[in-house]
Coordinates of C-alpha atoms in Angstrom, one line a residue:
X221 CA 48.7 92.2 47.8
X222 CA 51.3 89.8 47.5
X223 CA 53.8 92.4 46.4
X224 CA 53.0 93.5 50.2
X225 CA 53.2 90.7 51.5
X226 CA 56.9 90.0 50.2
X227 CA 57.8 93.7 51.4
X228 CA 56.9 93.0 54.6
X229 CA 58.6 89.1 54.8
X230 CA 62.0 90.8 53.4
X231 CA 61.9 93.7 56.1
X232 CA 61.5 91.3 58.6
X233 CA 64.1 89.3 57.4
X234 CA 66.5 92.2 57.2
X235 CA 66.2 92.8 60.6
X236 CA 66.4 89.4 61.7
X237 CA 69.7 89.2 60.3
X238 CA 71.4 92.9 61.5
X239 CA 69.9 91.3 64.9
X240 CA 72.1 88.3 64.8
X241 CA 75.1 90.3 62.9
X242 CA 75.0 92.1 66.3
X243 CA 74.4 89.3 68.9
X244 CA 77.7 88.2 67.2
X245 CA 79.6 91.2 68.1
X246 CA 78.3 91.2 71.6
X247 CA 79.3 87.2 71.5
X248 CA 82.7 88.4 70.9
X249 CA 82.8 91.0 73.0
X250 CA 81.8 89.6 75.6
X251 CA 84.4 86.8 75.2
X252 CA 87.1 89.5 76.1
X253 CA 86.6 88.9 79.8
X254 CA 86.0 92.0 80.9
X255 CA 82.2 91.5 82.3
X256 CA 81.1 89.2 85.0
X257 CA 79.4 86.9 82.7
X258 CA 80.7 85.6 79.6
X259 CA 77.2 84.9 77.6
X260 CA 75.0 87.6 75.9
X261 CA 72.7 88.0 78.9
X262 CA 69.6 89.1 77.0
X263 CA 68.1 85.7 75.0
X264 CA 66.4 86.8 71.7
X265 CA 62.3 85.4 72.3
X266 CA 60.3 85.6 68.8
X267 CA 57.2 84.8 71.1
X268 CA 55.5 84.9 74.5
X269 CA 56.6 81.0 75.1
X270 CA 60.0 82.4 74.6
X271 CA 60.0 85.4 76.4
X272 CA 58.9 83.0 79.2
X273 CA 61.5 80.4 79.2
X274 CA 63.9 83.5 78.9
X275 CA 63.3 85.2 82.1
X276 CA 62.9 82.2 83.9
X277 CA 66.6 81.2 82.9
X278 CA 67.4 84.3 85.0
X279 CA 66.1 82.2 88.1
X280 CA 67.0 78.9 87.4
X281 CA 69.4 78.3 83.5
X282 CA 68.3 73.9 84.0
X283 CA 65.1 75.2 82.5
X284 CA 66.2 76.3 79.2
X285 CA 65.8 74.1 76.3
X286 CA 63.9 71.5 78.3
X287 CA 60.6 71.7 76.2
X288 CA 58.8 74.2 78.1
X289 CA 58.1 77.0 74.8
X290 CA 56.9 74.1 73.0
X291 CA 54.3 73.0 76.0
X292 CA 53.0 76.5 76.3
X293 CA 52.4 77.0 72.5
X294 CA 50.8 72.8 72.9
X295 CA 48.6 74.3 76.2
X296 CA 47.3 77.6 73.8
X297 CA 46.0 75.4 71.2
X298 CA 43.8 73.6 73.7
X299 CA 42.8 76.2 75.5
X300 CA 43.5 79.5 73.5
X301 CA 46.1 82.5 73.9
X302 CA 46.7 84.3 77.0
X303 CA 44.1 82.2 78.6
X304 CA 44.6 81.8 82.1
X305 CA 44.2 78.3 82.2
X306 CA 47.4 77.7 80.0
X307 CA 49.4 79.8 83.0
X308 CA 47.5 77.2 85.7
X309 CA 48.7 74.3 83.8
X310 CA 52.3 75.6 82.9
X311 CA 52.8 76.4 86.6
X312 CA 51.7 73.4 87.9
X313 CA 54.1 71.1 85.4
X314 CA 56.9 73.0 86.5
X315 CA 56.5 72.9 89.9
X316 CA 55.8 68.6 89.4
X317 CA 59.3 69.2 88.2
X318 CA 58.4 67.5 84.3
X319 CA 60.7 70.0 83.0
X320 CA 64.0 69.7 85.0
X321 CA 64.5 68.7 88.6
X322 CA 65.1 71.0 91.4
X323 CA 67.2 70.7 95.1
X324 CA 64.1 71.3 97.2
X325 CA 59.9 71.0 96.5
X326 CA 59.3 74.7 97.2
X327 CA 62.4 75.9 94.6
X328 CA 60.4 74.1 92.4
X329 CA 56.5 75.1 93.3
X330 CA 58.4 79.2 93.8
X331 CA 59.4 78.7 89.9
X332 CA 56.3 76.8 88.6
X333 CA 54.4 80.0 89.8
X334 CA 56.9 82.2 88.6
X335 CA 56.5 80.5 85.3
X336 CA 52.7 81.5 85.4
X337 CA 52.7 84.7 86.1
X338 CA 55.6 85.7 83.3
X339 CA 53.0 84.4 81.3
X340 CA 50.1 86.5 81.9
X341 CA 52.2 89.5 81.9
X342 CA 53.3 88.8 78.6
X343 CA 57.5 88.1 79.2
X344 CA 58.0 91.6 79.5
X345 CA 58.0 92.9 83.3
X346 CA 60.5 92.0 86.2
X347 CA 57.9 91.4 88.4
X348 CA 57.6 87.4 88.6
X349 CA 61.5 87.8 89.7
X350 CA 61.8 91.2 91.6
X351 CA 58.0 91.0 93.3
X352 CA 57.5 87.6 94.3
X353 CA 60.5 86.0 96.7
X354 CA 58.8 82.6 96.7
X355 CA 56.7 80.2 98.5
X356 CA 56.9 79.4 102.6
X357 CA 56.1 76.1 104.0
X358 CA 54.2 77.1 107.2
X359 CA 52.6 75.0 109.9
X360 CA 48.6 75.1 110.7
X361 CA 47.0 74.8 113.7
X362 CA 46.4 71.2 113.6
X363 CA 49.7 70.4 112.6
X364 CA 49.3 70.5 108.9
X365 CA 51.5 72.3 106.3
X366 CA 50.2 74.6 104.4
X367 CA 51.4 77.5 101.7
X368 CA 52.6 81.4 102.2
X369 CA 53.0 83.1 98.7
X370 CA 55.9 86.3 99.9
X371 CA 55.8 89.5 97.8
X372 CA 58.0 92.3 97.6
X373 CA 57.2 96.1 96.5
X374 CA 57.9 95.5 92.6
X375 CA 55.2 93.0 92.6
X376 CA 53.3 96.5 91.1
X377 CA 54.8 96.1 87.9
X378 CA 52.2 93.2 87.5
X379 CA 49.6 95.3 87.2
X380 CA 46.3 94.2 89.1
X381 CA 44.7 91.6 87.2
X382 CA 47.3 89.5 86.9
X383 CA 48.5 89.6 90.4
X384 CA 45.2 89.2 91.7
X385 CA 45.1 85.8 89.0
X386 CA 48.7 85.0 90.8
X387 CA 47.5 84.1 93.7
X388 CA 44.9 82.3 91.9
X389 CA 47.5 80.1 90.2
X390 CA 49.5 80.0 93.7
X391 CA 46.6 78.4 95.4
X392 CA 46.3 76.1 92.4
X393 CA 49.6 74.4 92.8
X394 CA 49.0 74.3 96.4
X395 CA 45.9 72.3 96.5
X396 CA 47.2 70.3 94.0
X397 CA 50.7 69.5 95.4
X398 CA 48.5 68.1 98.8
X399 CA 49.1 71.6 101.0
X400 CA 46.5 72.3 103.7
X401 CA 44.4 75.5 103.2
X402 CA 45.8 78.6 105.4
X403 CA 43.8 79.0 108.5
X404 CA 44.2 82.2 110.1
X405 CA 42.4 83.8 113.4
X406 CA 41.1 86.9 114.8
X407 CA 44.6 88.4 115.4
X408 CA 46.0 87.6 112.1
X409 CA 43.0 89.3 110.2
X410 CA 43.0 92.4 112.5
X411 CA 46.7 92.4 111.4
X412 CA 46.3 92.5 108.1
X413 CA 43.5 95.0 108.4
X414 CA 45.6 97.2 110.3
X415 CA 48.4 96.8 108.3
X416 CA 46.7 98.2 104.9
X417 CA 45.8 101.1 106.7
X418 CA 48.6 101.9 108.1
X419 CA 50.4 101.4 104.2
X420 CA 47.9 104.0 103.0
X421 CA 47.8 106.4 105.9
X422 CA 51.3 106.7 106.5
X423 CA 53.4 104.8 102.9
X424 CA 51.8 105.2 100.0
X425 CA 48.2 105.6 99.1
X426 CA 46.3 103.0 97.5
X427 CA 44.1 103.2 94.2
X428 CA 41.0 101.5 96.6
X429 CA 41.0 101.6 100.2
X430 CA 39.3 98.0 101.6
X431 CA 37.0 98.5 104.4
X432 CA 37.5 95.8 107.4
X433 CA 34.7 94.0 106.3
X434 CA 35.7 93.3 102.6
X435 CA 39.6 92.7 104.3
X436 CA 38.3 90.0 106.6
X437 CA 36.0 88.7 104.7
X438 CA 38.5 87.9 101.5
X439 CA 41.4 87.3 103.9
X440 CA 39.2 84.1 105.9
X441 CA 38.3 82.5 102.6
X442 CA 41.7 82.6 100.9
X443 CA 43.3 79.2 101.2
X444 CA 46.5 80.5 101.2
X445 CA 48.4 83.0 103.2
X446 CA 49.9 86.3 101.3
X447 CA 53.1 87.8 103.3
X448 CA 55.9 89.1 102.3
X449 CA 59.4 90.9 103.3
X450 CA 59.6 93.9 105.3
X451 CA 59.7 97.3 102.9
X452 CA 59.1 100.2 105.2
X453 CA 60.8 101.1 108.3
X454 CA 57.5 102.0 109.9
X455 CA 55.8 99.3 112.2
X456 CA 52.3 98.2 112.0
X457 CA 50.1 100.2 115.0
X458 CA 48.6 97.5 116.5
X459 CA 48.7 93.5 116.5
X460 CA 52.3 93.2 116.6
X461 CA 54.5 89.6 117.6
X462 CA 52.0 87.5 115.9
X463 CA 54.0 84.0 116.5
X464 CA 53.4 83.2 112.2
X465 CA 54.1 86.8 110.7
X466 CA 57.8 87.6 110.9
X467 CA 57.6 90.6 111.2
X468 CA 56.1 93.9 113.3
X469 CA 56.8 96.2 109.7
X470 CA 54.7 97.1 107.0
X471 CA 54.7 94.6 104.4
X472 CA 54.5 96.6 101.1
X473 CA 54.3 93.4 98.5
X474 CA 51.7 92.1 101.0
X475 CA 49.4 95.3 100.8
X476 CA 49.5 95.8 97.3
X477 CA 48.5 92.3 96.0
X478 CA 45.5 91.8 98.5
X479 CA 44.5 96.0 98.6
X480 CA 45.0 96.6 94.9
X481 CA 44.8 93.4 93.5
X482 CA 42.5 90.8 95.7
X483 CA 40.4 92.9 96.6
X484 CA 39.9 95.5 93.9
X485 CA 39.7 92.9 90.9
X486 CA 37.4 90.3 92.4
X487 CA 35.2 90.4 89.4
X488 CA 37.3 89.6 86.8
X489 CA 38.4 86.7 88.4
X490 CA 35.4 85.4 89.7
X491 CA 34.1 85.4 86.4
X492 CA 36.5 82.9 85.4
X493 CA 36.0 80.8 88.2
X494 CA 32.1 80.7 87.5
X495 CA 33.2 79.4 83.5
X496 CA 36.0 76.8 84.3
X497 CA 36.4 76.9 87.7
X498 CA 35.3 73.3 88.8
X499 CA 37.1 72.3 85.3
X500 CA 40.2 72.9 87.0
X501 CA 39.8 72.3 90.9
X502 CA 39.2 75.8 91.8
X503 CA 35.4 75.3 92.5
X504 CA 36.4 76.1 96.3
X505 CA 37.0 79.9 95.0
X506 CA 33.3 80.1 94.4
X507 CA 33.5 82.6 97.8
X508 CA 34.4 85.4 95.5
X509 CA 30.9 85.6 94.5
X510 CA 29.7 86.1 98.2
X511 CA 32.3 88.6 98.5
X512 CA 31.1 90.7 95.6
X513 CA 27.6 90.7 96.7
X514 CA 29.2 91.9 100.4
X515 CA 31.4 94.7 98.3
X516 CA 28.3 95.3 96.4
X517 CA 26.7 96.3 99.9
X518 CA 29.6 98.2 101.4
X519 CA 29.6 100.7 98.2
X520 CA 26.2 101.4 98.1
X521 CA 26.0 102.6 101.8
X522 CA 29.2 105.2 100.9
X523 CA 30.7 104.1 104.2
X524 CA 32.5 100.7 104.4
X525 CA 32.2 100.9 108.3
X526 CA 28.6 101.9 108.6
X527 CA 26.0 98.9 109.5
X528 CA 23.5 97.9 107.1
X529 CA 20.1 99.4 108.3
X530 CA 16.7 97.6 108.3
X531 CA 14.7 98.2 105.3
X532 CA 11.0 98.5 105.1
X533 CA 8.7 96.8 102.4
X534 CA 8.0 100.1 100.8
X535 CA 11.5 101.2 100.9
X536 CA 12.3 98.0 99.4
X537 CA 9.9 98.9 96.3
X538 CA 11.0 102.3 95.7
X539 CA 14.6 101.2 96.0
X540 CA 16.5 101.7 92.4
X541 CA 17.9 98.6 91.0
X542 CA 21.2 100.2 90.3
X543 CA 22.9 101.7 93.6
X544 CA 24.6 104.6 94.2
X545 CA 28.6 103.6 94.6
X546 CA 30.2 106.4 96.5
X547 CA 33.6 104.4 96.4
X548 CA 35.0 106.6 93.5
X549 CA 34.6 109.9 95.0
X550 CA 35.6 109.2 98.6
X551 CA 39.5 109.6 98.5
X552 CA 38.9 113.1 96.7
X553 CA 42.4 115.3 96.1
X554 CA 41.7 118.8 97.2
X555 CA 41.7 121.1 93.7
X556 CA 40.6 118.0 91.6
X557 CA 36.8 118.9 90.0
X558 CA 34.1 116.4 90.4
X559 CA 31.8 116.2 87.4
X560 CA 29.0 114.8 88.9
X561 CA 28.3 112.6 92.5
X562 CA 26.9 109.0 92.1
X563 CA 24.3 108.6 90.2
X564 CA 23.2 112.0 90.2
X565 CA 20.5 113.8 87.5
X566 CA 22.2 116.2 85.3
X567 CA 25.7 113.9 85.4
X568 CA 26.8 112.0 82.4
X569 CA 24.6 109.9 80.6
X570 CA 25.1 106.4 79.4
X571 CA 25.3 105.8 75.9
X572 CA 26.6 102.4 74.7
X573 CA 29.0 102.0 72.1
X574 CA 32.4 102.6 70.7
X575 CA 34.0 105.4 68.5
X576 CA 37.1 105.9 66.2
X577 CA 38.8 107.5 69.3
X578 CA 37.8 105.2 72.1
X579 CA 39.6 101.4 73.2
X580 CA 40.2 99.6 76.0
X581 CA 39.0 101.9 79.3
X582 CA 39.0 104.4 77.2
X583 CA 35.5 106.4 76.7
X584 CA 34.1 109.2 75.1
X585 CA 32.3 112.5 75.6
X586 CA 31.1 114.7 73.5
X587 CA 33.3 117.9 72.3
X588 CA 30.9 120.1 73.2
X589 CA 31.2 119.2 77.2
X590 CA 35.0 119.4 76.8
X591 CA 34.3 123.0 76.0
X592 CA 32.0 123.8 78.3
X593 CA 34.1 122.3 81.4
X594 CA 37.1 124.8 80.7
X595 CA 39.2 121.9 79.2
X596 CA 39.7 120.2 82.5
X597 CA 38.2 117.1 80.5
X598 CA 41.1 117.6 77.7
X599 CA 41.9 114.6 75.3
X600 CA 43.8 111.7 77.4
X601 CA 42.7 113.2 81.4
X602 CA 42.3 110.3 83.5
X603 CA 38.7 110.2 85.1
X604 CA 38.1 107.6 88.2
X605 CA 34.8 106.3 87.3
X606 CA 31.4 105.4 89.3
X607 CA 31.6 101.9 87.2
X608 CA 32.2 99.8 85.3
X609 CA 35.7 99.9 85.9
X610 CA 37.2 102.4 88.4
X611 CA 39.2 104.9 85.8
X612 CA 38.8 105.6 82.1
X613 CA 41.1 108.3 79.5
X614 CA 38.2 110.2 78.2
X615 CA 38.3 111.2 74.1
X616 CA 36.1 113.2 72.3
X617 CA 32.8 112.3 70.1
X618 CA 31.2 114.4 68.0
X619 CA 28.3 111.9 67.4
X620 CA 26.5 111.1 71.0
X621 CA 24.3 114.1 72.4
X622 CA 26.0 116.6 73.8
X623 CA 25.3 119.2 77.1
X624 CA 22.1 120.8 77.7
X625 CA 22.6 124.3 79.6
X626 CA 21.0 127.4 81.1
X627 CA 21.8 130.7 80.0
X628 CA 22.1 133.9 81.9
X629 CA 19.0 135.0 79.5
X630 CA 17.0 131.9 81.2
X631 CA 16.8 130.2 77.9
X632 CA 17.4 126.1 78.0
X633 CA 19.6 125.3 75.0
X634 CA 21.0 121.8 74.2
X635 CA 24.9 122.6 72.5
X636 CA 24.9 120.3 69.4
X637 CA 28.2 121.2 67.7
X638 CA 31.1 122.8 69.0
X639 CA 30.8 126.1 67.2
X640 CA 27.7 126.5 69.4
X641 CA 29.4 125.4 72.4
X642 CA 32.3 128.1 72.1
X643 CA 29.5 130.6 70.9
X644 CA 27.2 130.8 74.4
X645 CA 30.5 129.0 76.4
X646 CA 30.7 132.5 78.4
X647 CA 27.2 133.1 78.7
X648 CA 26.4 129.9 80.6
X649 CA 24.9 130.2 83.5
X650 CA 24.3 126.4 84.9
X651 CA 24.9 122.8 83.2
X652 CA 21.8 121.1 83.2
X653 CA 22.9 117.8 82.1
X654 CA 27.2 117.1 81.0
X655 CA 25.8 114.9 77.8
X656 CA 26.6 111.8 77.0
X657 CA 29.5 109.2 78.0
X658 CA 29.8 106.6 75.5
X659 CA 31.3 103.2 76.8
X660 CA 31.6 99.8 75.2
X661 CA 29.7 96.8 76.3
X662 CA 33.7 95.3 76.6
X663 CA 34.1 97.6 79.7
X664 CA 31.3 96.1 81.5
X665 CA 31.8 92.5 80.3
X666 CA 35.7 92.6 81.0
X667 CA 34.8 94.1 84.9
X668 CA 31.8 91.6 85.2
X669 CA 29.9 94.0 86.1
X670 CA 25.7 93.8 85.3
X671 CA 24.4 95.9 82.4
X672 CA 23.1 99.5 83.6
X673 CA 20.2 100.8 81.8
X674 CA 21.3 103.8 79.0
X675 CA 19.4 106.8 78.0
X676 CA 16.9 106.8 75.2
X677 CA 19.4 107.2 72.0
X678 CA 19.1 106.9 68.1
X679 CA 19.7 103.1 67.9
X680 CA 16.2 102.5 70.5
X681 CA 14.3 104.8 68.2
X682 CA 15.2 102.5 65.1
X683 CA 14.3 99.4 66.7
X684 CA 11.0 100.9 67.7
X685 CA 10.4 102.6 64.0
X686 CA 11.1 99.1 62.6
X687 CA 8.6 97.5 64.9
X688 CA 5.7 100.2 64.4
X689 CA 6.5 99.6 60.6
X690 CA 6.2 96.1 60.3
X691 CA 3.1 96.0 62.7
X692 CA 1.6 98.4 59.9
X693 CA 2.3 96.2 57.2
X694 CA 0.5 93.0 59.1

């Protein structure tokens, strides 16, 4: 063991010092004159802190070596790595300017936020300085001033989590820099409406279409206003020369973060805000949990626009816990199979758990249903889910039950290993049931979404056995 573990120190060490053999080439290369810049423009960053503090110098250089590695690395011991509270905190002390001083308030707020979200992407995207142009000082109603965060197109790069977490750390420093909360009206949330559909119906499509409801909803609560810069030539249909959005085109940055962002990773963020939430002056974001219950809603009637009908007693009692969420399957691409529609008998059954094959939104089916299907389910196809999450890469499992089909013979036969499966694959007839989907308890947990009920499985049995066992021995 510690043979292997002076292996592995003098590899690393080795390639620490061919690193800095060749940062001293480029050093003197560079000193030549023949480039715009004179420096090595790529900083080496051993950590995330680093890697911060490194792209940030691209925006502003006063920040480097002012402490600000050292604070991050301080904040994760308090509050543990990659949690989002250490990108709240770092954001905030940058834009209170603790680090180095800045020409104007919002260089400095545009940078502390900048800060953050470099963070929770890790250091290694260009979206805190391609996708987000800055903050806007705006003017309420009333008088007040209050915060615009502008995004551009390569805010994507960010992924949706952490953009959707961006805005929550934008609306941190806001409130507690003493900005007013964004107060828009009717106009302004038709606009943004009508502006997400128009970017899906005529741009780009998005991964999940908001109805109006879920867009008005979210846009009314959120205390600060997300804009951005102009990316398509097309203008917006309808609500156009609103006196505070600048412009009458479609706002790609803007779509993006609250369509696939906001809107589509509510959960995960509002189950931060129900741990720490209050801790850290957010408790006013407690509306996300009114909006999931409203999204909740929307899905289950499989038409965002439709209104709720009046339920009787008895349709209240024989309504299933679990609802039907037709989100997944409404944006179908023609010559794309369906497996099975929401929530339907003979679809996938849940199995909890996790395999050798399976990791983060990545599930399992069994073999035997890869077979079957004609290898349209091959090892790695992307599958938009019913839930937890809304995709998965599907892998195979050769220990969770498997298909059960109907022959052209009539007979009923369950295919428990894949010899039988490619045996009767061309004398099948109908699929009675696709088998098992195994997902980990992770997936629900990381979506905060409730616990759905599995099927009846080996590890249920065992509990019972035990229990029938011991009640014999009393």
């Amino acid at each position: 063991m510690t043979q292997t573990t002076s292996r592995i120190k003098n590899y690393f060490n080795e390639i620490d010092t061919y690193l800095e053999k060749t940062y001293k080439i480029a050093e003197l290369a560079k000193k030549v004159g023949i480039d715009p810049s004179d420096k090595v423009e790529m900083p080496v960053a051993r950590d995330i802190s680093e890697r911060v503090e490194g792209i940030l110098s691209a925006a502003s250089e006063d920040i480097v070596g002012k402490g600000m590695p050292q604070r991050i690395n301080e904040l994760e011991k308090i509050y543990g790595k990659l949690d989002w509270r250490v990108a709240l905190r770092i954001s905030l002390e940058v834009a209170q300017e603790k680090f180095c001083k800045f020409e104007t308030k919002q260089e400095a707020m545009s940078l502390g936020v900048k800060a953050g979200l470099t963070y929770l992407t890790l250091g290694i995207v260009s979206a805190p300085l391609e996708g987000f142009i800055g903050f806007e000082i705006k003017k309420r109603r009333d008088g007040k001033e209050y915060l615009a965060m502008a995004f551009a197109g390569p805010i994507r790069a960010a992924g949706g989590t952490a953009g959707a977490v961006f805005v929550l750390v934008g609306d941190y420093v806001r409130k507690e820099m003493g900005y007013s909360e964004y107060d828009p009206d009717e106009k302004e949330l038709n606009r943004f409406y009508t502006e997400l559909m128009d970017y899906n119906d005529r741009c780009v499509r998005l991964q999940y279409v908001p109805s109006e409801e879920e867009t008005k909803f979210l846009i009314s609560k959120i205390p600060i206003e997300i804009t951005g810069d102009p990316t398509e030539k097309i203008e917006v249909s309808n609500f156009k020369d609103l006196p505070r959005v600048p412009t009458n085109r479609i706002r790609g940055g803007m779509c993006l973060v609250v369509g696939e962002c906001l809107i589509q990773k509510a959960p995960k963020v509002n189950k931060r805000v129900e741990e720490w939430g209050v801790e850290m002056g957010l408790g006013h974001w407690t509306f996300l949990a009114d909006f999931l219950k409203l999204q909740k809603e929307i899905k289950s009637r499989g038409d965002g626009n439709t209104p709720k009908k009046e339920e009787s007693e008895d349709d209240k009692k024989d309504k299933p816990k679990i609802q039907s969420n037709y989100k997944f399957i409404q944006d179908i691409v023609a010559g794309r199979p369906v497996f099975t529609f929401p929530m339907e008998k003979g679809g996938f059954r849940l199995r909890y758990g996790r395999c050798r094959t399976s990791g983060f939104a990545s599930n399992s089916c069994s073999a035997q249903t890869m077979e079957i299907l004609l290898d349209f389910l091959a090892v790695g196809t992307q599958l938009k889910l019913e839930r937890p999450g809304k995709a998965t890469v599907v892998t195979p499992c050769d220990t969770i039950e498997g298909p059960v089909v109907k022959l052209k013979s009539g007979e009923i036969k369950r295919l428990d290993t894949i010899e039988i499966a490619r045996k009767y694959k061309d004398e099948i007839d109908e699929i009675v049931h696709l088998g098992d989907l195994l997902i980990g308890y992770g997936e629900f947990s990381e979506n905060n979404h409730p616990l759905v009920p599995s099927g009846y499985c080996e590890e249920e049995w065992a509990l019972e056995l035990i229990e029938k066992l011991n009640e014999a021995h009393k």
